[in-house]
Tab-separated table of C-alpha atoms in Angstrom:
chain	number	residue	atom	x	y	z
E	86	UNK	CA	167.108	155.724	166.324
E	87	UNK	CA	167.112	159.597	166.784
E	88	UNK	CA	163.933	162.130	166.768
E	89	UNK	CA	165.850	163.593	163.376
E	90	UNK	CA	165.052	160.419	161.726
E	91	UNK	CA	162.038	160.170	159.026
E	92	UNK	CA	160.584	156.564	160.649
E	93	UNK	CA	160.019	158.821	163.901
E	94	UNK	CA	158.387	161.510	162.631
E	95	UNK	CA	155.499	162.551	164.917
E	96	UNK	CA	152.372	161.640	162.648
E	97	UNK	CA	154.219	157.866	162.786
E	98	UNK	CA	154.023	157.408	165.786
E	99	UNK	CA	151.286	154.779	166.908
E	100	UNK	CA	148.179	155.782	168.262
E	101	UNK	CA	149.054	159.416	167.459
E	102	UNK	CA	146.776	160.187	163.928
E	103	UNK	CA	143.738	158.267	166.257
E	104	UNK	CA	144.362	160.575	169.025
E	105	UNK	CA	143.869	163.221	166.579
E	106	UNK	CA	141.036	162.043	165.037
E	107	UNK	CA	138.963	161.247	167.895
E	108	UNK	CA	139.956	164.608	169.551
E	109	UNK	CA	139.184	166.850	166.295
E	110	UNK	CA	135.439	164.236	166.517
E	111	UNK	CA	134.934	165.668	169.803
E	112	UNK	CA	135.982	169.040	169.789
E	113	UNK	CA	133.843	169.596	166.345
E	114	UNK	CA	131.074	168.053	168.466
E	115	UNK	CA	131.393	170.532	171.117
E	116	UNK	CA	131.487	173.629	168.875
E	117	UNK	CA	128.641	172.394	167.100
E	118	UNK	CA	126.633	171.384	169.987
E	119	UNK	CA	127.304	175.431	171.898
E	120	UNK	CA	125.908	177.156	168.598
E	121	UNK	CA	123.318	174.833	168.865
E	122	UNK	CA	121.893	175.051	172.377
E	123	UNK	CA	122.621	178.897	172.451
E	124	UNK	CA	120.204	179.336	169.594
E	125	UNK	CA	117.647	176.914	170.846
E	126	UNK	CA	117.694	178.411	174.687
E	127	UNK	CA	117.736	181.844	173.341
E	128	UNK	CA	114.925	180.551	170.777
E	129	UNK	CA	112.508	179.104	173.681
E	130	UNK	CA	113.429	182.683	176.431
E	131	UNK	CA	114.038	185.305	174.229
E	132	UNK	CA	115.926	186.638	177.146
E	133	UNK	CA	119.389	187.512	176.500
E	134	UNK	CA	120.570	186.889	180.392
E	135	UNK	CA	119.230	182.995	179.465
E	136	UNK	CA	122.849	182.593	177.291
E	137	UNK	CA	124.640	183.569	180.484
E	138	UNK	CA	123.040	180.918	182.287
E	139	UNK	CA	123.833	178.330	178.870
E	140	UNK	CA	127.805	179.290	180.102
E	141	UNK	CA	127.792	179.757	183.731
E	142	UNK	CA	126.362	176.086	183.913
E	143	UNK	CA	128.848	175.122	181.992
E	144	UNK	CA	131.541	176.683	183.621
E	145	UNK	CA	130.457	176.259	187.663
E	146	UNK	CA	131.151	172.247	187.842
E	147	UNK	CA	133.540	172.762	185.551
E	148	UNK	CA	135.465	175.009	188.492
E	149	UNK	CA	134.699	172.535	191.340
E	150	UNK	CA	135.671	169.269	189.774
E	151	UNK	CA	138.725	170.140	187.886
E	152	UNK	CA	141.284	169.246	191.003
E	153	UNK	CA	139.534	165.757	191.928
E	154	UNK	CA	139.423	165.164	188.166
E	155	UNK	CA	143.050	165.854	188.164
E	156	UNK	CA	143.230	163.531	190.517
E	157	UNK	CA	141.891	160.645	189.122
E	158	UNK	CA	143.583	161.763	185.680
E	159	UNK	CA	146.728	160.231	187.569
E	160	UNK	CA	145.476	157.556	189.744
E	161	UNK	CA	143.660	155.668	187.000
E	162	UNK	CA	143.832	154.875	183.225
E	163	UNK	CA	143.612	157.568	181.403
E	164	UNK	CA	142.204	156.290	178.158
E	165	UNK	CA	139.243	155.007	180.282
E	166	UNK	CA	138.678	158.319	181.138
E	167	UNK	CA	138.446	159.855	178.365
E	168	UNK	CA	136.301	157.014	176.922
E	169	UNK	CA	133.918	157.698	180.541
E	170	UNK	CA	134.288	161.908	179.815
E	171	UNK	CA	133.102	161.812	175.949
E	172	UNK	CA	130.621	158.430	176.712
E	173	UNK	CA	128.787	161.073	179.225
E	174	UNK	CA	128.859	163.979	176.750
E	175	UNK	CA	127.264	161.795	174.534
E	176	UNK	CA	124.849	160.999	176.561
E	177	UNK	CA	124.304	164.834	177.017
E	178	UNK	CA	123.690	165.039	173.386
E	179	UNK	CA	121.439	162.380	173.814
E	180	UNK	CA	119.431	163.855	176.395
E	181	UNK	CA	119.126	166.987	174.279
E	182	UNK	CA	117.500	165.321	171.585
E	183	UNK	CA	115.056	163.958	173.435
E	184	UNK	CA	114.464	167.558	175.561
E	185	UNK	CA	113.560	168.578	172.070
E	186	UNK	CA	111.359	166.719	170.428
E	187	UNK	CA	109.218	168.236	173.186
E	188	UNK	CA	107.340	171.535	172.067
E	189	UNK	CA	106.660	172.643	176.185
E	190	UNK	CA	110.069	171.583	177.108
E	191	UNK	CA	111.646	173.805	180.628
E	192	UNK	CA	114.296	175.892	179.718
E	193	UNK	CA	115.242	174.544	182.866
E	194	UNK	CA	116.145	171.158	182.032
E	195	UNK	CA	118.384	172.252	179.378
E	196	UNK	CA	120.325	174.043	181.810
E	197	UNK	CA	120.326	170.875	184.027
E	198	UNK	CA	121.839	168.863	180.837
E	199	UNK	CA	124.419	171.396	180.655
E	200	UNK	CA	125.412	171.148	183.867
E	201	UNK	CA	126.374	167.779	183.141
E	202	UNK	CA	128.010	168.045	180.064
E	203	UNK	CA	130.320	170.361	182.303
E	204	UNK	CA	131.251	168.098	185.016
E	205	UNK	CA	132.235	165.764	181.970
E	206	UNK	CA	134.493	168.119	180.561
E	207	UNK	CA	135.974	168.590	183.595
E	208	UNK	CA	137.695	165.467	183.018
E	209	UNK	CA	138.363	166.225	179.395
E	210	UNK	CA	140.093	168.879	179.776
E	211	UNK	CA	143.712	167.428	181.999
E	212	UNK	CA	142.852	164.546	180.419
E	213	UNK	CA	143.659	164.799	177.175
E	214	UNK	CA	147.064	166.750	177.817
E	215	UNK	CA	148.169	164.127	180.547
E	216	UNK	CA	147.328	161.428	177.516
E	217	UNK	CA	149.453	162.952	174.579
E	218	UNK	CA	153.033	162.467	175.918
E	219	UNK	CA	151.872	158.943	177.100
E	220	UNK	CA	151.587	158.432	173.233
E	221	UNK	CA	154.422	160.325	171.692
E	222	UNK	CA	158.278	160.344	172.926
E	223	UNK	CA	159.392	163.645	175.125
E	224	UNK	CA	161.642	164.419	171.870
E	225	UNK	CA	159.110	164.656	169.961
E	226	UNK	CA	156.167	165.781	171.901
E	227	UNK	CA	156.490	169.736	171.140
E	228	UNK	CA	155.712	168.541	167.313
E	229	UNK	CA	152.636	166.485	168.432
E	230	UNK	CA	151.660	169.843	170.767
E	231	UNK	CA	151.923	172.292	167.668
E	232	UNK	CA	150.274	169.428	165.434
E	233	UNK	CA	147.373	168.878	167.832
E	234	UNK	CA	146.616	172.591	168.977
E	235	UNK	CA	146.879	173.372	164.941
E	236	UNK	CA	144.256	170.232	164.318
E	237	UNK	CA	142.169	171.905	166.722
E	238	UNK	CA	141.654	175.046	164.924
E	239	UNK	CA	139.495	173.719	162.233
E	240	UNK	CA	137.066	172.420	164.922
E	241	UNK	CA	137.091	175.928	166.042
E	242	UNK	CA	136.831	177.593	162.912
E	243	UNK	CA	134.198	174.835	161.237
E	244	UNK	CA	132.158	173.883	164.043
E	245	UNK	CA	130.042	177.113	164.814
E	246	UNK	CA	129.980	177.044	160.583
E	247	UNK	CA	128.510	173.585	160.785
E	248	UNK	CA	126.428	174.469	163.775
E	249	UNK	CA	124.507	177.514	161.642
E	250	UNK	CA	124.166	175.032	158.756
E	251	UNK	CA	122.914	172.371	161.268
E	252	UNK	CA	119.994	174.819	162.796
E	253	UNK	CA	117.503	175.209	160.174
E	254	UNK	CA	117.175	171.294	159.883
E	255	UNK	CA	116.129	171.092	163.457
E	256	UNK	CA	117.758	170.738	166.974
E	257	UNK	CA	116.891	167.261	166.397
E	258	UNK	CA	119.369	166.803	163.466
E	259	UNK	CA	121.737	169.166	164.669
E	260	UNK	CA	122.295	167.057	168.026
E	261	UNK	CA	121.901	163.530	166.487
E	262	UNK	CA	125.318	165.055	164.690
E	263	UNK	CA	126.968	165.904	167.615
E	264	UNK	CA	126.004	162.486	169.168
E	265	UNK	CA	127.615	160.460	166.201
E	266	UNK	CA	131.148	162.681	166.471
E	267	UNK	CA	131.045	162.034	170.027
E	268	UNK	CA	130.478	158.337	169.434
E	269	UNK	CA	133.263	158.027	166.459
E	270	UNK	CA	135.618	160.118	168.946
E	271	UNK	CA	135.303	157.088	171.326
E	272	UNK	CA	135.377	154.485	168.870
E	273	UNK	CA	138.990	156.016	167.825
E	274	UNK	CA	140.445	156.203	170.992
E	275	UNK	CA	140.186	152.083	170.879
E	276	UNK	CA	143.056	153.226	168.579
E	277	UNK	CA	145.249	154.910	170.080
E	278	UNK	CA	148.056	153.210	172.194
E	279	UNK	CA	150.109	153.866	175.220
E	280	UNK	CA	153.671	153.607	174.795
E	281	UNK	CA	155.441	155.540	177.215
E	282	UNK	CA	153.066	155.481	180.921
E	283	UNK	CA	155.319	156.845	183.978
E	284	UNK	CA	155.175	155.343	187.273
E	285	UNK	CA	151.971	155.679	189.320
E	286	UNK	CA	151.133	158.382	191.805
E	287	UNK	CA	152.313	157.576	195.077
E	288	UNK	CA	149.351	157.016	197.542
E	289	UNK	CA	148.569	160.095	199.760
E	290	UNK	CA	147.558	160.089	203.112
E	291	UNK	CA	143.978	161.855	202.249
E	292	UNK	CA	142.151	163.220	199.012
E	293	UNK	CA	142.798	166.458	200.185
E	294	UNK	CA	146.415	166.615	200.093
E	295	UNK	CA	146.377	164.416	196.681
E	296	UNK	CA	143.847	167.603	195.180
E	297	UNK	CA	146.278	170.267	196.488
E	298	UNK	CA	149.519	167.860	195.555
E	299	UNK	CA	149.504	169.958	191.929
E	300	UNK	CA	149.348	173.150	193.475
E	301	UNK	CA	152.502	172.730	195.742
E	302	UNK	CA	154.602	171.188	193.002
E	303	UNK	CA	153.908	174.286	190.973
E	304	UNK	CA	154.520	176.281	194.171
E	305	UNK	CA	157.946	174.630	194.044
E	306	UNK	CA	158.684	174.602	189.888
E	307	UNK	CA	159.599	178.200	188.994
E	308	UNK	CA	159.386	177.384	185.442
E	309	UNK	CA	155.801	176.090	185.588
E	310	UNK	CA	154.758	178.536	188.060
E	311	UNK	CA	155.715	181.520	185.389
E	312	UNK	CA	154.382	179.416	182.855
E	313	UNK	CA	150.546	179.409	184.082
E	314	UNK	CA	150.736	182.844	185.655
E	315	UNK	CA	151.694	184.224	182.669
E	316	UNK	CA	149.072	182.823	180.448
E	317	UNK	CA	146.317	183.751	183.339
E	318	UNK	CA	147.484	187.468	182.924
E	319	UNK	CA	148.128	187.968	179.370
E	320	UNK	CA	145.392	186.650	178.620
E	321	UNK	CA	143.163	188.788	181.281
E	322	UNK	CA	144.906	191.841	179.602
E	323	UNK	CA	145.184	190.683	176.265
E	324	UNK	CA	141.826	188.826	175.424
E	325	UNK	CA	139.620	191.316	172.585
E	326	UNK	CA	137.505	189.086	171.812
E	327	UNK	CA	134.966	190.083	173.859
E	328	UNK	CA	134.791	193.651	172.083
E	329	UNK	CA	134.624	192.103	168.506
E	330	UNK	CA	131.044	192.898	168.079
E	331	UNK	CA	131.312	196.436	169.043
E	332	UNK	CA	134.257	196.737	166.857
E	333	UNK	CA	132.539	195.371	163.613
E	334	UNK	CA	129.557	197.372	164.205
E	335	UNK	CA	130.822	200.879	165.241
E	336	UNK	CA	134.255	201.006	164.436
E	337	UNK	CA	134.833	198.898	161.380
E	338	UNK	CA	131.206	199.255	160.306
E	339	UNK	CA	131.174	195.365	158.599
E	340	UNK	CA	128.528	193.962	159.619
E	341	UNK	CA	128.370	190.405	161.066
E	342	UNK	CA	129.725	188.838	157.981
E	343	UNK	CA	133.036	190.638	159.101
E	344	UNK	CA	132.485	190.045	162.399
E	345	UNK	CA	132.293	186.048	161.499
E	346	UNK	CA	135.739	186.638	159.657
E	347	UNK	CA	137.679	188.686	162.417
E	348	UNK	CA	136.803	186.174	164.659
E	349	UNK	CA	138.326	183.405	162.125
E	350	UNK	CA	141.535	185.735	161.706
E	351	UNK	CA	142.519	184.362	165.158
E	352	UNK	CA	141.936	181.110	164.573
E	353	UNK	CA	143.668	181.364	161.063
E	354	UNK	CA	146.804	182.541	162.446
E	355	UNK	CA	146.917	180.332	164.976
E	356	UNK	CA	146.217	177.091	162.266
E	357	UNK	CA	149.434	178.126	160.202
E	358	UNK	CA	151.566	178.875	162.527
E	359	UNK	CA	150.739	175.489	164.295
E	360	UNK	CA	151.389	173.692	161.133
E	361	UNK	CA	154.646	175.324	160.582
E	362	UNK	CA	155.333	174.211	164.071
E	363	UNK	CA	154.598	171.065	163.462
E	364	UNK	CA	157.188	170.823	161.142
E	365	UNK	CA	160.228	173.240	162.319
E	366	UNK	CA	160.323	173.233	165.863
E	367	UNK	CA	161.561	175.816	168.183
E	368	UNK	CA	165.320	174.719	169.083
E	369	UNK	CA	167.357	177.511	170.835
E	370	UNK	CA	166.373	180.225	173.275
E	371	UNK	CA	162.840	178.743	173.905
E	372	UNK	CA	161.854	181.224	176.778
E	373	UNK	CA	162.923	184.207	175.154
E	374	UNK	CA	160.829	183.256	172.068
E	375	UNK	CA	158.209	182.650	174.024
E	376	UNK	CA	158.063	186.226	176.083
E	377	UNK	CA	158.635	187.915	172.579
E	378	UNK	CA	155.879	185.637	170.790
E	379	UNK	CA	153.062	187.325	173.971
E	380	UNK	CA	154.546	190.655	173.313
E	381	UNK	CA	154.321	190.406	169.410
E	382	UNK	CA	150.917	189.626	170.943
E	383	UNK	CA	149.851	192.508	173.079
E	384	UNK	CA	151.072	194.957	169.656
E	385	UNK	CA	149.078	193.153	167.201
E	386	UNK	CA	146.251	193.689	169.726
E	387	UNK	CA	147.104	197.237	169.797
E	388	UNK	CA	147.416	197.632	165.803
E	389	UNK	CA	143.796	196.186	166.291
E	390	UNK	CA	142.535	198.308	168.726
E	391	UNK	CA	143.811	201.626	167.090
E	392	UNK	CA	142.892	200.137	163.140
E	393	UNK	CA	139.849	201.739	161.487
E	394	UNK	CA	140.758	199.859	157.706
E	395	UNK	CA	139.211	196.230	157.948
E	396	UNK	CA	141.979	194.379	156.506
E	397	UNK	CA	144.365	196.046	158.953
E	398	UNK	CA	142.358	194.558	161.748
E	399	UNK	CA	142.251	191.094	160.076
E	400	UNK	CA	145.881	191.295	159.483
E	401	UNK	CA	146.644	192.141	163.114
E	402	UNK	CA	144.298	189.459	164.781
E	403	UNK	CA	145.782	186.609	162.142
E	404	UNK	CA	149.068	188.015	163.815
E	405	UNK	CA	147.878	188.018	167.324
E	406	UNK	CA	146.359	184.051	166.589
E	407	UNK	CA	149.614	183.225	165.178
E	408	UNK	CA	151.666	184.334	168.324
E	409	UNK	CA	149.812	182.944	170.569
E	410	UNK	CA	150.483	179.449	169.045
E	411	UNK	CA	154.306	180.250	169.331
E	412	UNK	CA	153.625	181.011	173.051
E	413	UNK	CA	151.278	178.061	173.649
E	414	UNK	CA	153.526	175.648	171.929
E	415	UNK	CA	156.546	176.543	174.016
E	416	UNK	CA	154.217	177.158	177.576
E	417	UNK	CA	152.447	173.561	176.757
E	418	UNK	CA	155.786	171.504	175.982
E	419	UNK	CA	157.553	173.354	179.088
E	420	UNK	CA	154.668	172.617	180.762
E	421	UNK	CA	154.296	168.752	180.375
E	422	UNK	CA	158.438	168.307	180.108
E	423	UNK	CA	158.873	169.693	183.488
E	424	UNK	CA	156.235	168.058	185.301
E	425	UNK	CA	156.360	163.893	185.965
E	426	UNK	CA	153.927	161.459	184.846
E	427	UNK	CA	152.538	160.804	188.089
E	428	UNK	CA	151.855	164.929	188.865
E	429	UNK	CA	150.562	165.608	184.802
E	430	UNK	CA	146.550	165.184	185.275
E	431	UNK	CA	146.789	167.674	188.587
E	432	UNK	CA	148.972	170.227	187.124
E	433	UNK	CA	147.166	170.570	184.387
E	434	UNK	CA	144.061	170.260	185.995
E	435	UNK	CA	145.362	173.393	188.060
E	436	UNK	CA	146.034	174.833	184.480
E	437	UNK	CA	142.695	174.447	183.226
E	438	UNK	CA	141.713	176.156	185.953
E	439	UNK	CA	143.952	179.399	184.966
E	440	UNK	CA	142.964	179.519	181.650
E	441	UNK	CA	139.258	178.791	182.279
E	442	UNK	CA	139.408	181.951	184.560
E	443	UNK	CA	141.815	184.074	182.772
E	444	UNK	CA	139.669	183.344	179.682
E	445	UNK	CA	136.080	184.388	181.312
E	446	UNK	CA	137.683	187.096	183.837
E	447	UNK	CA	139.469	188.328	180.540
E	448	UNK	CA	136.306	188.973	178.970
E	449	UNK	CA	134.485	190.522	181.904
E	450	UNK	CA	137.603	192.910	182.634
E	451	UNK	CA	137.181	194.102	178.735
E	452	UNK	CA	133.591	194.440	178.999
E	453	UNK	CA	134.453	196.978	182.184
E	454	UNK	CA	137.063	198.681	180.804
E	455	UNK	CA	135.224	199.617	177.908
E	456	UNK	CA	132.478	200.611	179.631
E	457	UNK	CA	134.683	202.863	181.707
E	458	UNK	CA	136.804	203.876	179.000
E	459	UNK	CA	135.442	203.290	175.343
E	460	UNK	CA	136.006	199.942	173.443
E	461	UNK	CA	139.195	201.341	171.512
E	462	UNK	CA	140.696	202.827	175.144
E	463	UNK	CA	139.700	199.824	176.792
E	464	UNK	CA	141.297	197.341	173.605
E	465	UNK	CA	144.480	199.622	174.106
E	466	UNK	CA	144.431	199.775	177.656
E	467	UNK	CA	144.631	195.844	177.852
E	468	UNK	CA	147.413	195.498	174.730
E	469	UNK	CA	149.744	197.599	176.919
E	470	UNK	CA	148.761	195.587	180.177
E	471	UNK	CA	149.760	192.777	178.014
E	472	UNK	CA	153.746	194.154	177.127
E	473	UNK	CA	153.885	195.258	181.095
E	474	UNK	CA	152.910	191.570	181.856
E	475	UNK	CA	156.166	190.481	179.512
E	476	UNK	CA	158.270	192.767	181.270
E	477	UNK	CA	157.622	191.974	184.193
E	478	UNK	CA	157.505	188.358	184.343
E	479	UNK	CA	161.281	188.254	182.488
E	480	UNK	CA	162.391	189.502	185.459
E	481	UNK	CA	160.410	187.983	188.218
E	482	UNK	CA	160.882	184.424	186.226
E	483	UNK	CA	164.663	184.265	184.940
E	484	UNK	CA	164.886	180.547	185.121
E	485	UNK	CA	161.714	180.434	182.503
E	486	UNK	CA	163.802	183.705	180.603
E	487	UNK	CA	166.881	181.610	180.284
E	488	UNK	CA	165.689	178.202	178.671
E	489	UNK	CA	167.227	177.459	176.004
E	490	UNK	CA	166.353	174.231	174.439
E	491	UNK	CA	163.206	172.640	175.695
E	492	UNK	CA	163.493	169.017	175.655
E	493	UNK	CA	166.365	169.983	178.455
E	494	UNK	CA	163.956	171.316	181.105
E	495	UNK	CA	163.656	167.932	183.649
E	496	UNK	CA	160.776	167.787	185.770
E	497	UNK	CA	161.485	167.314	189.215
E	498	UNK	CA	161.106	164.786	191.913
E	499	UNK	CA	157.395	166.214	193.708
E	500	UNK	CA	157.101	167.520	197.077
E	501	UNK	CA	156.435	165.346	200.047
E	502	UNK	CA	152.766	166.191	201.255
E	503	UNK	CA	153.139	165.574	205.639
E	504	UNK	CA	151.301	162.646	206.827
């Protein structure tokens, strides 16, 4: 029975529409539960440094347990996990509820709560890519990618709606919802079955070399190693969304109601191309597609940054959204193709990593820029830095330039760590 034919489509395939489900749960959960807690901390400080601290306590454990979460991502069941990761984010949610039925309640301890909810995401995070192509077959896994990144969107693009809706009925109501999606998100993954688990990782002489095992096979994977690096600096160039605000109030002069939609446009783009995905992969001259897809990317971003007519700068972000799905579908299924079973939950643990830092050090190296330069010279400044990035990783990475059809990238056999 071939990929081609109809009884193994993708959404067949068992376990997979659970997977989704649960994961679309949780992710609503989360976007819910930031517009949420942002509000309410903002709402008890009135301090804007206070949402700094709501991320940054997000984002610290988040940094220092990603490698021993990758870890465990391939030494144990990773099902469990994810049951464990969204059972403790639950709990979270649970926690907050409680935190406010107080009226005196510690900014403090919301910040501790959050600090949790970090550590568990930790986990989420290489989890839930080391789980999908334990569910799907490699043939048909860059469908499933494009399917599930596409899925995600509407969590991204309904949860902070829901979350605003959610607010004026208390934090109370707002985080008993984000409890129950976290709940039916691990009641669905009872669902979802494994059907194609790799051998175990080998035993390692210490936890140290097991932590750092994902690093040196990446070290030693050209195709992987272009992969990440160019995500972490496209995106550090490339990533306007921090200027949105300044655009929609000074440049574009729209308001926050546009600033909601520009912010959607992204997300938009990045839902229908997914979908299309979904349904006609990519089949020839994968790397080249996806260098051109990142510098179709940095020239939307440009268009943006130079755009003074609103539905210019909605057409270019819906652009920009929709070529970064081309390039995330092609660096994700190159990504988990090319690395084995055994070495998935540390190298993408190690890839959470880059785009965690790409995606905050992104943000703070627009914020500079602009502060240096203007938001429009700082917006152009980092389009261009995106295009130089294409160039010059098609020539540093040629193996990654010359793929051709994906399902033919092997991963190889990882590096012996030294007793």
């Amino acid at each position: 029975m071939t990929v081609s034919d109809p009884a193994t489509a993708v959404y067949r395939q068992p376990g997979f529409v659970p997977f989704l489900v649960a994961r679309l749960f949780a992710s609503a959960a989360m976007q819910i539960q930031a517009i949420i807690v942002a509000w309410q901390v903002y709402a008890l400080t009135r301090d804007p440094l206070s949402l700094g601290y709501v991320g940054l306590a997000q984002f610290l454990p988040m940094v220092v347990l990603l490698l021993p979460a990758g870890d465990l991502v391939d030494r144990l069941d990773r099902r469990l996990l994810l049951h464990l990761s969204w059972g403790v984010q639950a709990l979270c949610s649970a926690l907050l509820i409680a935190l406010s039925w107080r009226a005196d309640t510690d900014v403090r301890l919301f910040y501790a709560v959050l600090v949790l909810f970090g550590a568990a995401r930790a986990f989420t995070g290489p989890t839930l890519q080391s789980l999908l192509p334990q569910i799907v077959p490699r043939g048909l896994l860059g469908k499933a990618i494009a399917l599930n990144s596409s899925i995600m969107k509407i969590a991204v693009i309904g949860g902070p709606v829901a979350g605003g809706l959610l607010y004026p009925l208390g934090p109370v109501v707002a985080y008993s919802v984000t409890l129950s999606l976290f709940l039916l998100g691990v009641l669905m993954l009872f669902a979802v079955r494994i059907r194609y688990r790799g051998d175990p990782a080998p035993a390692e002489t210490s936890a140290w070399r097991r932590f750092t095992a994902g690093i040196l096979y990446i070290r030693h994977k050209p195709v992987i190693l272009g992969i990440i690096s160019l995500d972490l600096f496209a995106v550090l160039f490339g990533g306007i969304t921090a200027l949105l605000p300044v655009y929609a109030e000074e440049v574009l002069n729209v308001g926050p109601e546009g600033l909601g939609a520009l912010r959607s446009a992204i997300a938009a783009g990045a839902f229908v191309m997914g979908l299309y995905l979904g349904v006609r992969a990519i089949r020839r001259r994968a790397g080249l597609v996806m260098f051109a897809a990142v510098a179709v990317f940095g020239v939307a971003n440009i268009v943006f940054a130079l755009s003074r007519e609103f539905w210019l700068s909605f057409a270019a972000l819906f652009v920009a959204g929709a070529a970064d799905m081309i390039s995330v579908y092609v660096r994700l299924t190159l990504l988990q193709l090319a690395t084995p079973d055994a070495m998935r939950g540390r190298v993408n643990a190690v890839n959470m990593l880059f785009i965690g830092a790409s995606n905050e050090l992104g943000e703070f190296e627009s914020g500079v820029t602009a502060s240096w330069f203007g938001t429009v010279p700082a917006a152009v400044i980092g389009g261009v830095g995106t295009l130089a990035v294409v160039g010059l990783w098609m020539s540093a990475f040629p193996a990654l330039r010359k793929v051709d059809r994906i399902e033919d990238v092997a991963a190889d056999t990882p590096p012996a760590t030294k007793t």
